[in-house]
Structure formats: C-alpha cells, structure tokens
Amino acid sequence: MKEADDTKGNQTIVSEFLLLGLPIQPELKAPFFALFLAMYLITVLGNMLIILLIYVDSRVHTPMYLFLSNLSFSDTCFSSVTIPKLLVNMQSPKSAISYSDCLAQLYFFLLFADVESFLLVAMAYDRYVAICYPLHYTVIMSPKLCGSLLALSWVLTFSISLLHILLVSQVEFCANNIIPHFFCDMSALLKLACSDIHINELMIFIFGGLVLVVPFLLIVASYARILSSILKVPSIRGIHKAFSTCGSHLSVVSLFYGTIIGLYLCPSANNSTIKETVMSIMYTVVTPMLNPFIYSLRNQDMKGAFKKLLEGRKLSFSL
C-alpha cells in the first residue's frame, strides 16, 4: 500500500487506492479482457459513426439528431472514463489508481452520466412536441431553444460534478484504501472515509433527485401526454408513427434509468458487491454500446444517412 508522507494525528493519509476490479477467476481474465475490449471498440466506433452520419447528411440536421449526436458523444466519453482503466488493470498485477486520478475519473464519470440524463429529457420533449404539436414543431423547437437546452445540460452537469468533487476532496481517507469496484464509484469511495461525510450524502440526495428523479419524471410525463394525444384520435397510422418516432428513445431510457434506479434508488438489503458490479457494467459498458444499434436499426433516417454515406464513398472510388 502506497501512502503519503503527510499524517494527521494517528491517521495515515492515503495517496492511492486499489481497485479490486471484476470478481472473476484468474483463468477467465483473458476471455473477459477480449470481451470488454471488443465492447469498448464497438461503443466508440458505433457512436462515432452516428455522429458522422448526422454531420454529413443534411436531412438529419434536426433537433432530435442534434440531441442524438450529443448523446453519442457523451456515451463515447462515458465508456472511455472507466473501460480503458479496467482493461489496463486486468493486465496488471496491481490495480492501483492515484488519489488525483481517482477524483478525475469520478468527476468525468458524474459529468457524462448526468449529461446523458438531461439529454434524454430534451429528446423526450422533442418527441412530445413532434407528436402533440406537429404543426408548430419548427416554431417551438427553434435553434435558439435547442441550443439553450444543450447549454443548460452541459453547464448544469459541469457545475454539479465539480461541486461533488470539491466536497470529496475535503474528505479524509485513512488506512483502508481498497475499493471493491472496477472504478472510483462515489458510494464505494465514501465508504472508505474516516471523516464526516454528512454534507456529501446530503448533496448526493439533493442533486441525485435533480439529475435522476426529476428528469425521469419529466420523461414519464412527456410520454403520458403523447399516449393521451394518441388515444384521443386512435388510428393505426397514429400508433405506428408514435412507435416509430419514440421506440428508439424509449428503449434507451429503459436501459439507462432501469439499471441506475435499480442500483442507486431501489437498493435491497442483500445487495452484494457482485450484483452492484454487474449492474454498473450494464450502464457503463452495455448501454453505451447498444445505443448506436437501437438508433440505427430502428430508425429509417439513420439507415438512409448510412446508405447515402456508402453511396458517396462508392462514387468517390469510381471517380
């Protein structure tokens, strides 16, 4: 255990943490390393492809795809915060992370997780306006409003994440420096504290509600209004339009909020470290990887943009 020279009383201040990583047998590390490496590459390439398609095809230069490109960027960064370090640690005899690197990882983890929550709300509002007020869609979802929603999402998450990190930096960590996780998770980190963390817990409760509960309720309210609007004039065409318009977004919302709510907001008394690790993998690895498939396989606009990109490359090769 590496320790700092500074001491306070009889307490030794920790300068690095040891990440226990995934609870897998040593002989299974190689297959799991290959699996997570493949999933990470798929995540990065898939989300970068989404961003490229939106950039090159003017037909998808709409508010929905503006939010989607930001979501894809956020997903790429979100996975990049934890997975590369996990892969390195799986190949290292000692899975250590310095104090400063741990705080940096925690900051960016909170940042990109929180911004994804706000982006999903913006996309839900976009779908609500598109279905309930189709004739006024271009007026309501103006470039100014879209830009304001994006700016608000990023500024809020930058500020909230910074506040959490400033509070964590005031916490004292003593002899125990072992984190039973594969990254510097907030709850796992605070369990190692040997100073008062009541203010940290209060801020987690307050901003957890702002970042997770409020956005989730707003999304539920948006889709309740959408459902109500469809049921007022029920038709096969209207139902099909709603499903084709909202299906992809609902799938992503279910994956993202389902695992996070199950892990953080509905913990059970017998939550094990293995269960928490598996659920964390779901929203840090699996969900960002599946998002490009959900939006590309179930979205005609993205299929059209991909076909246009391929046709353009074929034309350039023939010339």
CSV table of C-alpha atoms in Angstrom, one decimal:
chain,number,residue,atom,x,y,z
A,1,MET,CA,0.0,0.0,0.0
A,2,LYS,CA,1.4,3.3,-1.0
A,3,GLU,CA,0.9,6.1,1.5
A,4,ALA,CA,1.6,9.8,1.6
A,5,ASP,CA,4.1,11.2,4.0
A,6,ASP,CA,1.5,13.6,5.5
A,7,THR,CA,-0.2,12.4,8.6
A,8,LYS,CA,-2.9,13.8,10.9
A,9,GLY,CA,-2.8,12.5,14.4
A,10,ASN,CA,-2.5,8.8,14.3
A,11,GLN,CA,-4.2,8.6,10.9
A,12,THR,CA,-2.2,7.9,7.7
A,13,ILE,CA,-3.5,9.8,4.7
A,14,VAL,CA,-3.9,7.5,1.6
A,15,SER,CA,-2.3,8.7,-1.7
A,16,GLU,CA,-3.7,5.9,-3.9
A,17,PHE,CA,-6.5,3.4,-4.0
A,18,LEU,CA,-6.5,-0.3,-5.0
A,19,LEU,CA,-9.4,-1.2,-7.3
A,20,LEU,CA,-10.5,-4.8,-6.8
A,21,GLY,CA,-11.9,-4.9,-10.3
A,22,LEU,CA,-14.2,-7.6,-11.5
A,23,PRO,CA,-14.9,-10.7,-9.4
A,24,ILE,CA,-13.7,-13.2,-12.0
A,25,GLN,CA,-11.3,-16.2,-11.8
A,26,PRO,CA,-7.7,-15.6,-13.0
A,27,GLU,CA,-8.1,-18.1,-15.8
A,28,LEU,CA,-11.0,-16.2,-17.2
A,29,LYS,CA,-9.3,-12.8,-17.3
A,30,ALA,CA,-8.1,-13.2,-20.9
A,31,PRO,CA,-11.6,-14.0,-22.3
A,32,PHE,CA,-13.1,-11.2,-20.3
A,33,PHE,CA,-10.4,-8.8,-21.4
A,34,ALA,CA,-11.1,-9.6,-25.1
A,35,LEU,CA,-14.9,-9.3,-24.5
A,36,PHE,CA,-14.6,-5.8,-22.8
A,37,LEU,CA,-12.1,-4.6,-25.4
A,38,ALA,CA,-14.5,-5.6,-28.2
A,39,MET,CA,-17.4,-4.0,-26.5
A,40,TYR,CA,-15.4,-0.8,-26.0
A,41,LEU,CA,-14.3,-0.6,-29.6
A,42,ILE,CA,-17.9,-1.3,-30.7
A,43,THR,CA,-19.1,1.5,-28.5
A,44,VAL,CA,-16.6,4.1,-29.8
A,45,LEU,CA,-16.9,3.1,-33.4
A,46,GLY,CA,-20.7,2.9,-33.3
A,47,ASN,CA,-21.2,6.2,-31.6
A,48,MET,CA,-18.6,7.9,-33.8
A,49,LEU,CA,-20.5,6.6,-36.8
A,50,ILE,CA,-23.7,8.1,-35.5
A,51,ILE,CA,-22.1,11.5,-35.1
A,52,LEU,CA,-20.5,11.2,-38.6
A,53,LEU,CA,-23.8,10.3,-40.3
A,54,ILE,CA,-25.6,13.2,-38.6
A,55,TYR,CA,-22.8,15.6,-39.7
A,56,VAL,CA,-22.7,14.6,-43.3
A,57,ASP,CA,-26.4,14.2,-44.1
A,58,SER,CA,-28.3,17.5,-44.1
A,59,ARG,CA,-31.6,15.6,-44.0
A,60,VAL,CA,-31.0,14.7,-40.3
A,61,HIS,CA,-30.0,18.2,-39.3
A,62,THR,CA,-33.0,18.4,-36.9
A,63,PRO,CA,-33.3,19.0,-33.2
A,64,MET,CA,-33.8,15.3,-32.5
A,65,TYR,CA,-30.5,14.4,-34.2
A,66,LEU,CA,-28.7,17.3,-32.7
A,67,PHE,CA,-29.5,15.9,-29.2
A,68,LEU,CA,-28.6,12.4,-30.5
A,69,SER,CA,-25.2,13.5,-31.7
A,70,ASN,CA,-24.5,14.9,-28.2
A,71,LEU,CA,-25.8,11.7,-26.6
A,72,SER,CA,-23.4,9.6,-28.8
A,73,PHE,CA,-20.5,11.9,-27.8
A,74,SER,CA,-21.5,11.6,-24.2
A,75,ASP,CA,-21.7,7.8,-24.5
A,76,THR,CA,-18.3,7.6,-26.0
A,77,CYS,CA,-16.7,9.6,-23.3
A,78,PHE,CA,-18.7,7.9,-20.6
A,79,SER,CA,-17.3,4.5,-21.6
A,80,SER,CA,-13.8,6.0,-22.0
A,81,VAL,CA,-13.8,7.1,-18.4
A,82,THR,CA,-13.9,3.6,-16.9
A,83,ILE,CA,-13.2,0.9,-19.6
A,84,PRO,CA,-9.6,1.7,-20.6
A,85,LYS,CA,-8.6,1.8,-16.9
A,86,LEU,CA,-10.4,-1.5,-16.4
A,87,LEU,CA,-8.6,-3.1,-19.3
A,88,VAL,CA,-5.2,-1.9,-18.1
A,89,ASN,CA,-5.9,-3.2,-14.6
A,90,MET,CA,-6.9,-6.6,-15.9
A,91,GLN,CA,-3.4,-6.9,-17.3
A,92,SER,CA,-1.6,-5.5,-14.3
A,93,PRO,CA,-0.6,-7.4,-11.1
A,94,LYS,CA,-1.6,-4.4,-9.0
A,95,SER,CA,-4.8,-2.5,-9.9
A,96,ALA,CA,-3.9,0.9,-8.3
A,97,ILE,CA,-5.1,4.3,-9.1
A,98,SER,CA,-3.7,7.5,-7.6
A,99,TYR,CA,-5.8,9.8,-5.5
A,100,SER,CA,-5.8,12.6,-8.1
A,101,ASP,CA,-6.7,10.1,-10.9
A,102,CYS,CA,-9.5,8.7,-8.8
A,103,LEU,CA,-11.0,12.1,-8.3
A,104,ALA,CA,-10.6,12.9,-12.0
A,105,GLN,CA,-12.3,9.6,-13.0
A,106,LEU,CA,-15.1,10.3,-10.6
A,107,TYR,CA,-15.6,13.8,-12.0
A,108,PHE,CA,-15.9,12.8,-15.6
A,109,PHE,CA,-18.0,9.8,-14.7
A,110,LEU,CA,-20.5,12.0,-12.9
A,111,LEU,CA,-20.3,14.6,-15.7
A,112,PHE,CA,-21.2,12.3,-18.6
A,113,ALA,CA,-23.7,10.2,-16.7
A,114,ASP,CA,-25.5,13.4,-15.6
A,115,VAL,CA,-25.5,15.0,-19.0
A,116,GLU,CA,-26.9,11.8,-20.6
A,117,SER,CA,-29.9,12.1,-18.2
A,118,PHE,CA,-30.6,15.7,-19.2
A,119,LEU,CA,-30.2,14.9,-22.9
A,120,LEU,CA,-32.7,12.1,-22.6
A,121,VAL,CA,-35.2,14.7,-21.2
A,122,ALA,CA,-34.5,17.0,-24.1
A,123,MET,CA,-35.1,14.2,-26.6
A,124,ALA,CA,-38.4,13.2,-24.8
A,125,TYR,CA,-39.6,16.9,-25.0
A,126,ASP,CA,-38.7,16.9,-28.7
A,127,ARG,CA,-40.8,13.8,-29.3
A,128,TYR,CA,-43.6,15.3,-27.3
A,129,VAL,CA,-43.7,18.4,-29.4
A,130,ALA,CA,-43.4,16.4,-32.7
A,131,ILE,CA,-46.4,14.3,-31.9
A,132,CYS,CA,-48.7,16.6,-29.9
A,133,TYR,CA,-47.9,19.8,-31.8
A,134,PRO,CA,-46.7,18.8,-35.2
A,135,LEU,CA,-47.8,22.0,-37.0
A,136,HIS,CA,-45.9,24.1,-34.5
A,137,TYR,CA,-42.9,21.9,-34.2
A,138,THR,CA,-40.4,24.1,-36.2
A,139,VAL,CA,-41.5,27.2,-34.3
A,140,ILE,CA,-41.3,25.6,-30.8
A,141,MET,CA,-38.1,23.6,-31.4
A,142,SER,CA,-36.2,26.6,-32.7
A,143,PRO,CA,-32.4,26.6,-33.0
A,144,LYS,CA,-32.3,29.0,-30.0
A,145,LEU,CA,-34.3,26.7,-27.8
A,146,CYS,CA,-32.3,23.6,-28.8
A,147,GLY,CA,-29.0,25.5,-28.2
A,148,SER,CA,-30.3,26.7,-24.8
A,149,LEU,CA,-31.3,23.1,-23.8
A,150,LEU,CA,-27.9,21.8,-24.7
A,151,ALA,CA,-26.0,24.6,-23.0
A,152,LEU,CA,-28.1,24.2,-19.9
A,153,SER,CA,-27.5,20.5,-19.8
A,154,TRP,CA,-23.7,20.8,-20.0
A,155,VAL,CA,-23.4,23.8,-17.7
A,156,LEU,CA,-25.5,22.1,-15.0
A,157,THR,CA,-23.6,18.9,-15.2
A,158,PHE,CA,-20.2,20.6,-15.2
A,159,SER,CA,-21.3,22.6,-12.0
A,160,ILE,CA,-22.9,19.6,-10.2
A,161,SER,CA,-19.9,17.3,-10.9
A,162,LEU,CA,-17.4,20.0,-9.8
A,163,LEU,CA,-19.4,20.5,-6.5
A,164,HIS,CA,-19.3,16.8,-5.7
A,165,ILE,CA,-15.5,16.6,-6.4
A,166,LEU,CA,-14.8,19.7,-4.3
A,167,LEU,CA,-16.7,18.1,-1.4
A,168,VAL,CA,-15.0,14.7,-1.9
A,169,SER,CA,-11.6,16.4,-1.9
A,170,GLN,CA,-12.3,17.6,1.6
A,171,VAL,CA,-12.9,14.1,2.9
A,172,GLU,CA,-10.1,12.3,4.7
A,173,PHE,CA,-9.2,8.8,3.6
A,174,CYS,CA,-7.2,6.7,6.1
A,175,ALA,CA,-5.6,3.3,6.2
A,176,ASN,CA,-8.2,1.4,4.2
A,177,ASN,CA,-7.7,2.2,0.5
A,178,ILE,CA,-9.3,-0.8,-1.1
A,179,ILE,CA,-12.3,0.0,-3.4
A,180,PRO,CA,-14.4,-3.1,-4.1
A,181,HIS,CA,-15.2,-1.9,-7.6
A,182,PHE,CA,-13.6,-1.5,-11.1
A,183,PHE,CA,-13.7,2.3,-11.0
A,184,CYS,CA,-13.9,5.1,-8.4
A,185,ASP,CA,-17.6,5.0,-7.7
A,186,MET,CA,-18.9,7.7,-5.4
A,187,SER,CA,-20.7,5.4,-2.9
A,188,ALA,CA,-17.7,2.9,-2.7
A,189,LEU,CA,-15.3,5.8,-2.2
A,190,LEU,CA,-17.2,7.4,0.6
A,191,LYS,CA,-17.4,4.1,2.5
A,192,LEU,CA,-13.6,4.5,3.0
A,193,ALA,CA,-13.9,7.9,4.5
A,194,CYS,CA,-12.7,8.5,8.1
A,195,SER,CA,-14.1,12.0,8.4
A,196,ASP,CA,-17.7,13.3,8.5
A,197,ILE,CA,-19.5,12.8,5.1
A,198,HIS,CA,-23.0,14.1,6.0
A,199,ILE,CA,-22.7,17.1,3.7
A,200,ASN,CA,-21.6,14.8,0.9
A,201,GLU,CA,-24.6,12.5,1.5
A,202,LEU,CA,-26.9,15.5,1.6
A,203,MET,CA,-25.6,16.8,-1.7
A,204,ILE,CA,-25.9,13.4,-3.3
A,205,PHE,CA,-29.5,13.2,-2.2
A,206,ILE,CA,-30.4,16.7,-3.4
A,207,PHE,CA,-28.6,16.6,-6.8
A,208,GLY,CA,-29.4,12.9,-7.3
A,209,GLY,CA,-33.0,13.9,-7.3
A,210,LEU,CA,-32.3,16.8,-9.7
A,211,VAL,CA,-30.3,14.7,-12.1
A,212,LEU,CA,-32.1,11.4,-12.0
A,213,VAL,CA,-35.6,11.6,-10.4
A,214,VAL,CA,-36.7,14.9,-11.9
A,215,PRO,CA,-35.6,14.0,-15.5
A,216,PHE,CA,-37.2,10.6,-15.2
A,217,LEU,CA,-40.5,12.1,-14.1
A,218,LEU,CA,-40.4,14.6,-16.9
A,219,ILE,CA,-39.8,11.8,-19.4
A,220,VAL,CA,-42.7,9.8,-17.9
A,221,ALA,CA,-44.9,12.9,-18.1
A,222,SER,CA,-43.9,13.6,-21.7
A,223,TYR,CA,-44.8,10.1,-22.8
A,224,ALA,CA,-48.0,10.2,-20.8
A,225,ARG,CA,-49.1,13.2,-22.8
A,226,ILE,CA,-48.0,11.5,-26.0
A,227,LEU,CA,-50.1,8.5,-25.1
A,228,SER,CA,-53.1,10.7,-24.2
A,229,SER,CA,-52.8,12.5,-27.5
A,230,ILE,CA,-52.7,9.3,-29.5
A,231,LEU,CA,-55.7,7.8,-27.6
A,232,LYS,CA,-57.8,10.9,-28.3
A,233,VAL,CA,-57.8,10.1,-32.1
A,234,PRO,CA,-56.8,6.4,-32.2
A,235,SER,CA,-55.7,5.2,-35.6
A,236,ILE,CA,-53.2,2.6,-36.9
A,237,ARG,CA,-51.3,5.3,-38.6
A,238,GLY,CA,-51.0,7.4,-35.5
A,239,ILE,CA,-49.9,4.5,-33.3
A,240,HIS,CA,-47.4,3.4,-35.9
A,241,LYS,CA,-46.0,6.9,-36.2
A,242,ALA,CA,-45.7,7.2,-32.4
A,243,PHE,CA,-43.9,3.9,-32.1
A,244,SER,CA,-41.5,4.7,-35.0
A,245,THR,CA,-40.8,8.1,-33.5
A,246,CYS,CA,-40.5,7.2,-29.9
A,247,GLY,CA,-39.5,3.5,-29.9
A,248,SER,CA,-35.7,4.1,-30.0
A,249,HIS,CA,-35.8,6.7,-27.4
A,250,LEU,CA,-37.9,4.6,-25.0
A,251,SER,CA,-35.5,1.7,-25.4
A,252,VAL,CA,-32.6,3.9,-24.4
A,253,VAL,CA,-34.5,5.4,-21.5
A,254,SER,CA,-35.4,1.9,-20.2
A,255,LEU,CA,-31.8,0.7,-20.4
A,256,PHE,CA,-30.3,3.8,-18.8
A,257,TYR,CA,-32.8,4.5,-16.0
A,258,GLY,CA,-33.7,0.9,-15.3
A,259,THR,CA,-30.2,-0.1,-14.2
A,260,ILE,CA,-29.4,3.2,-12.4
A,261,ILE,CA,-32.7,3.2,-10.5
A,262,GLY,CA,-32.4,-0.4,-9.6
A,263,LEU,CA,-28.8,0.1,-8.3
A,264,TYR,CA,-29.0,3.5,-6.5
A,265,LEU,CA,-32.6,4.4,-5.8
A,266,CYS,CA,-34.0,0.9,-5.0
A,267,PRO,CA,-31.2,-0.8,-3.2
A,268,SER,CA,-32.0,-4.1,-1.4
A,269,ALA,CA,-30.7,-5.1,2.0
A,270,ASN,CA,-28.8,-8.0,0.4
A,271,ASN,CA,-27.2,-6.1,-2.4
A,272,SER,CA,-23.9,-7.8,-3.0
A,273,THR,CA,-20.7,-6.4,-4.4
A,274,ILE,CA,-21.1,-8.8,-7.4
A,275,LYS,CA,-24.6,-7.6,-8.0
A,276,GLU,CA,-23.6,-3.9,-7.9
A,277,THR,CA,-20.6,-4.6,-10.2
A,278,VAL,CA,-22.8,-6.4,-12.7
A,279,MET,CA,-25.4,-3.6,-12.7
A,280,SER,CA,-22.7,-1.0,-13.0
A,281,ILE,CA,-21.3,-2.8,-16.1
A,282,MET,CA,-24.8,-2.6,-17.6
A,283,TYR,CA,-25.0,1.2,-17.6
A,284,THR,CA,-21.3,1.9,-18.1
A,285,VAL,CA,-20.5,-0.7,-20.8
A,286,VAL,CA,-23.6,-2.3,-22.2
A,287,THR,CA,-26.0,0.6,-22.6
A,288,PRO,CA,-23.5,2.9,-24.4
A,289,MET,CA,-22.7,0.0,-26.8
A,290,LEU,CA,-26.3,-0.7,-27.5
A,291,ASN,CA,-27.4,2.9,-28.2
A,292,PRO,CA,-26.0,3.1,-31.7
A,293,PHE,CA,-27.7,-0.2,-32.6
A,294,ILE,CA,-31.0,0.9,-31.2
A,295,TYR,CA,-31.0,4.2,-33.1
A,296,SER,CA,-29.6,2.8,-36.3
A,297,LEU,CA,-31.6,-0.5,-36.6
A,298,ARG,CA,-34.9,1.1,-35.7
A,299,ASN,CA,-34.5,4.4,-37.4
A,300,GLN,CA,-35.2,4.9,-41.1
A,301,ASP,CA,-33.5,8.3,-41.2
A,302,MET,CA,-30.2,6.9,-39.9
A,303,LYS,CA,-30.5,4.0,-42.3
A,304,GLY,CA,-30.9,6.5,-45.1
A,305,ALA,CA,-28.0,8.5,-43.9
A,306,PHE,CA,-25.8,5.4,-43.8
A,307,LYS,CA,-26.9,4.4,-47.3
A,308,LYS,CA,-26.1,7.9,-48.6
A,309,LEU,CA,-22.6,7.7,-47.0
A,310,LEU,CA,-21.9,4.4,-48.6
A,311,GLU,CA,-23.1,5.6,-52.0
A,312,GLY,CA,-21.0,8.7,-51.7
A,313,ARG,CA,-17.9,6.6,-51.0
A,314,LYS,CA,-18.7,4.3,-53.9
A,315,LEU,CA,-19.0,7.3,-56.2
A,316,SER,CA,-15.6,8.7,-55.0
A,317,PHE,CA,-13.9,5.4,-55.5
A,318,SER,CA,-15.3,5.1,-59.1
A,319,LEU,CA,-14.1,8.6,-59.9
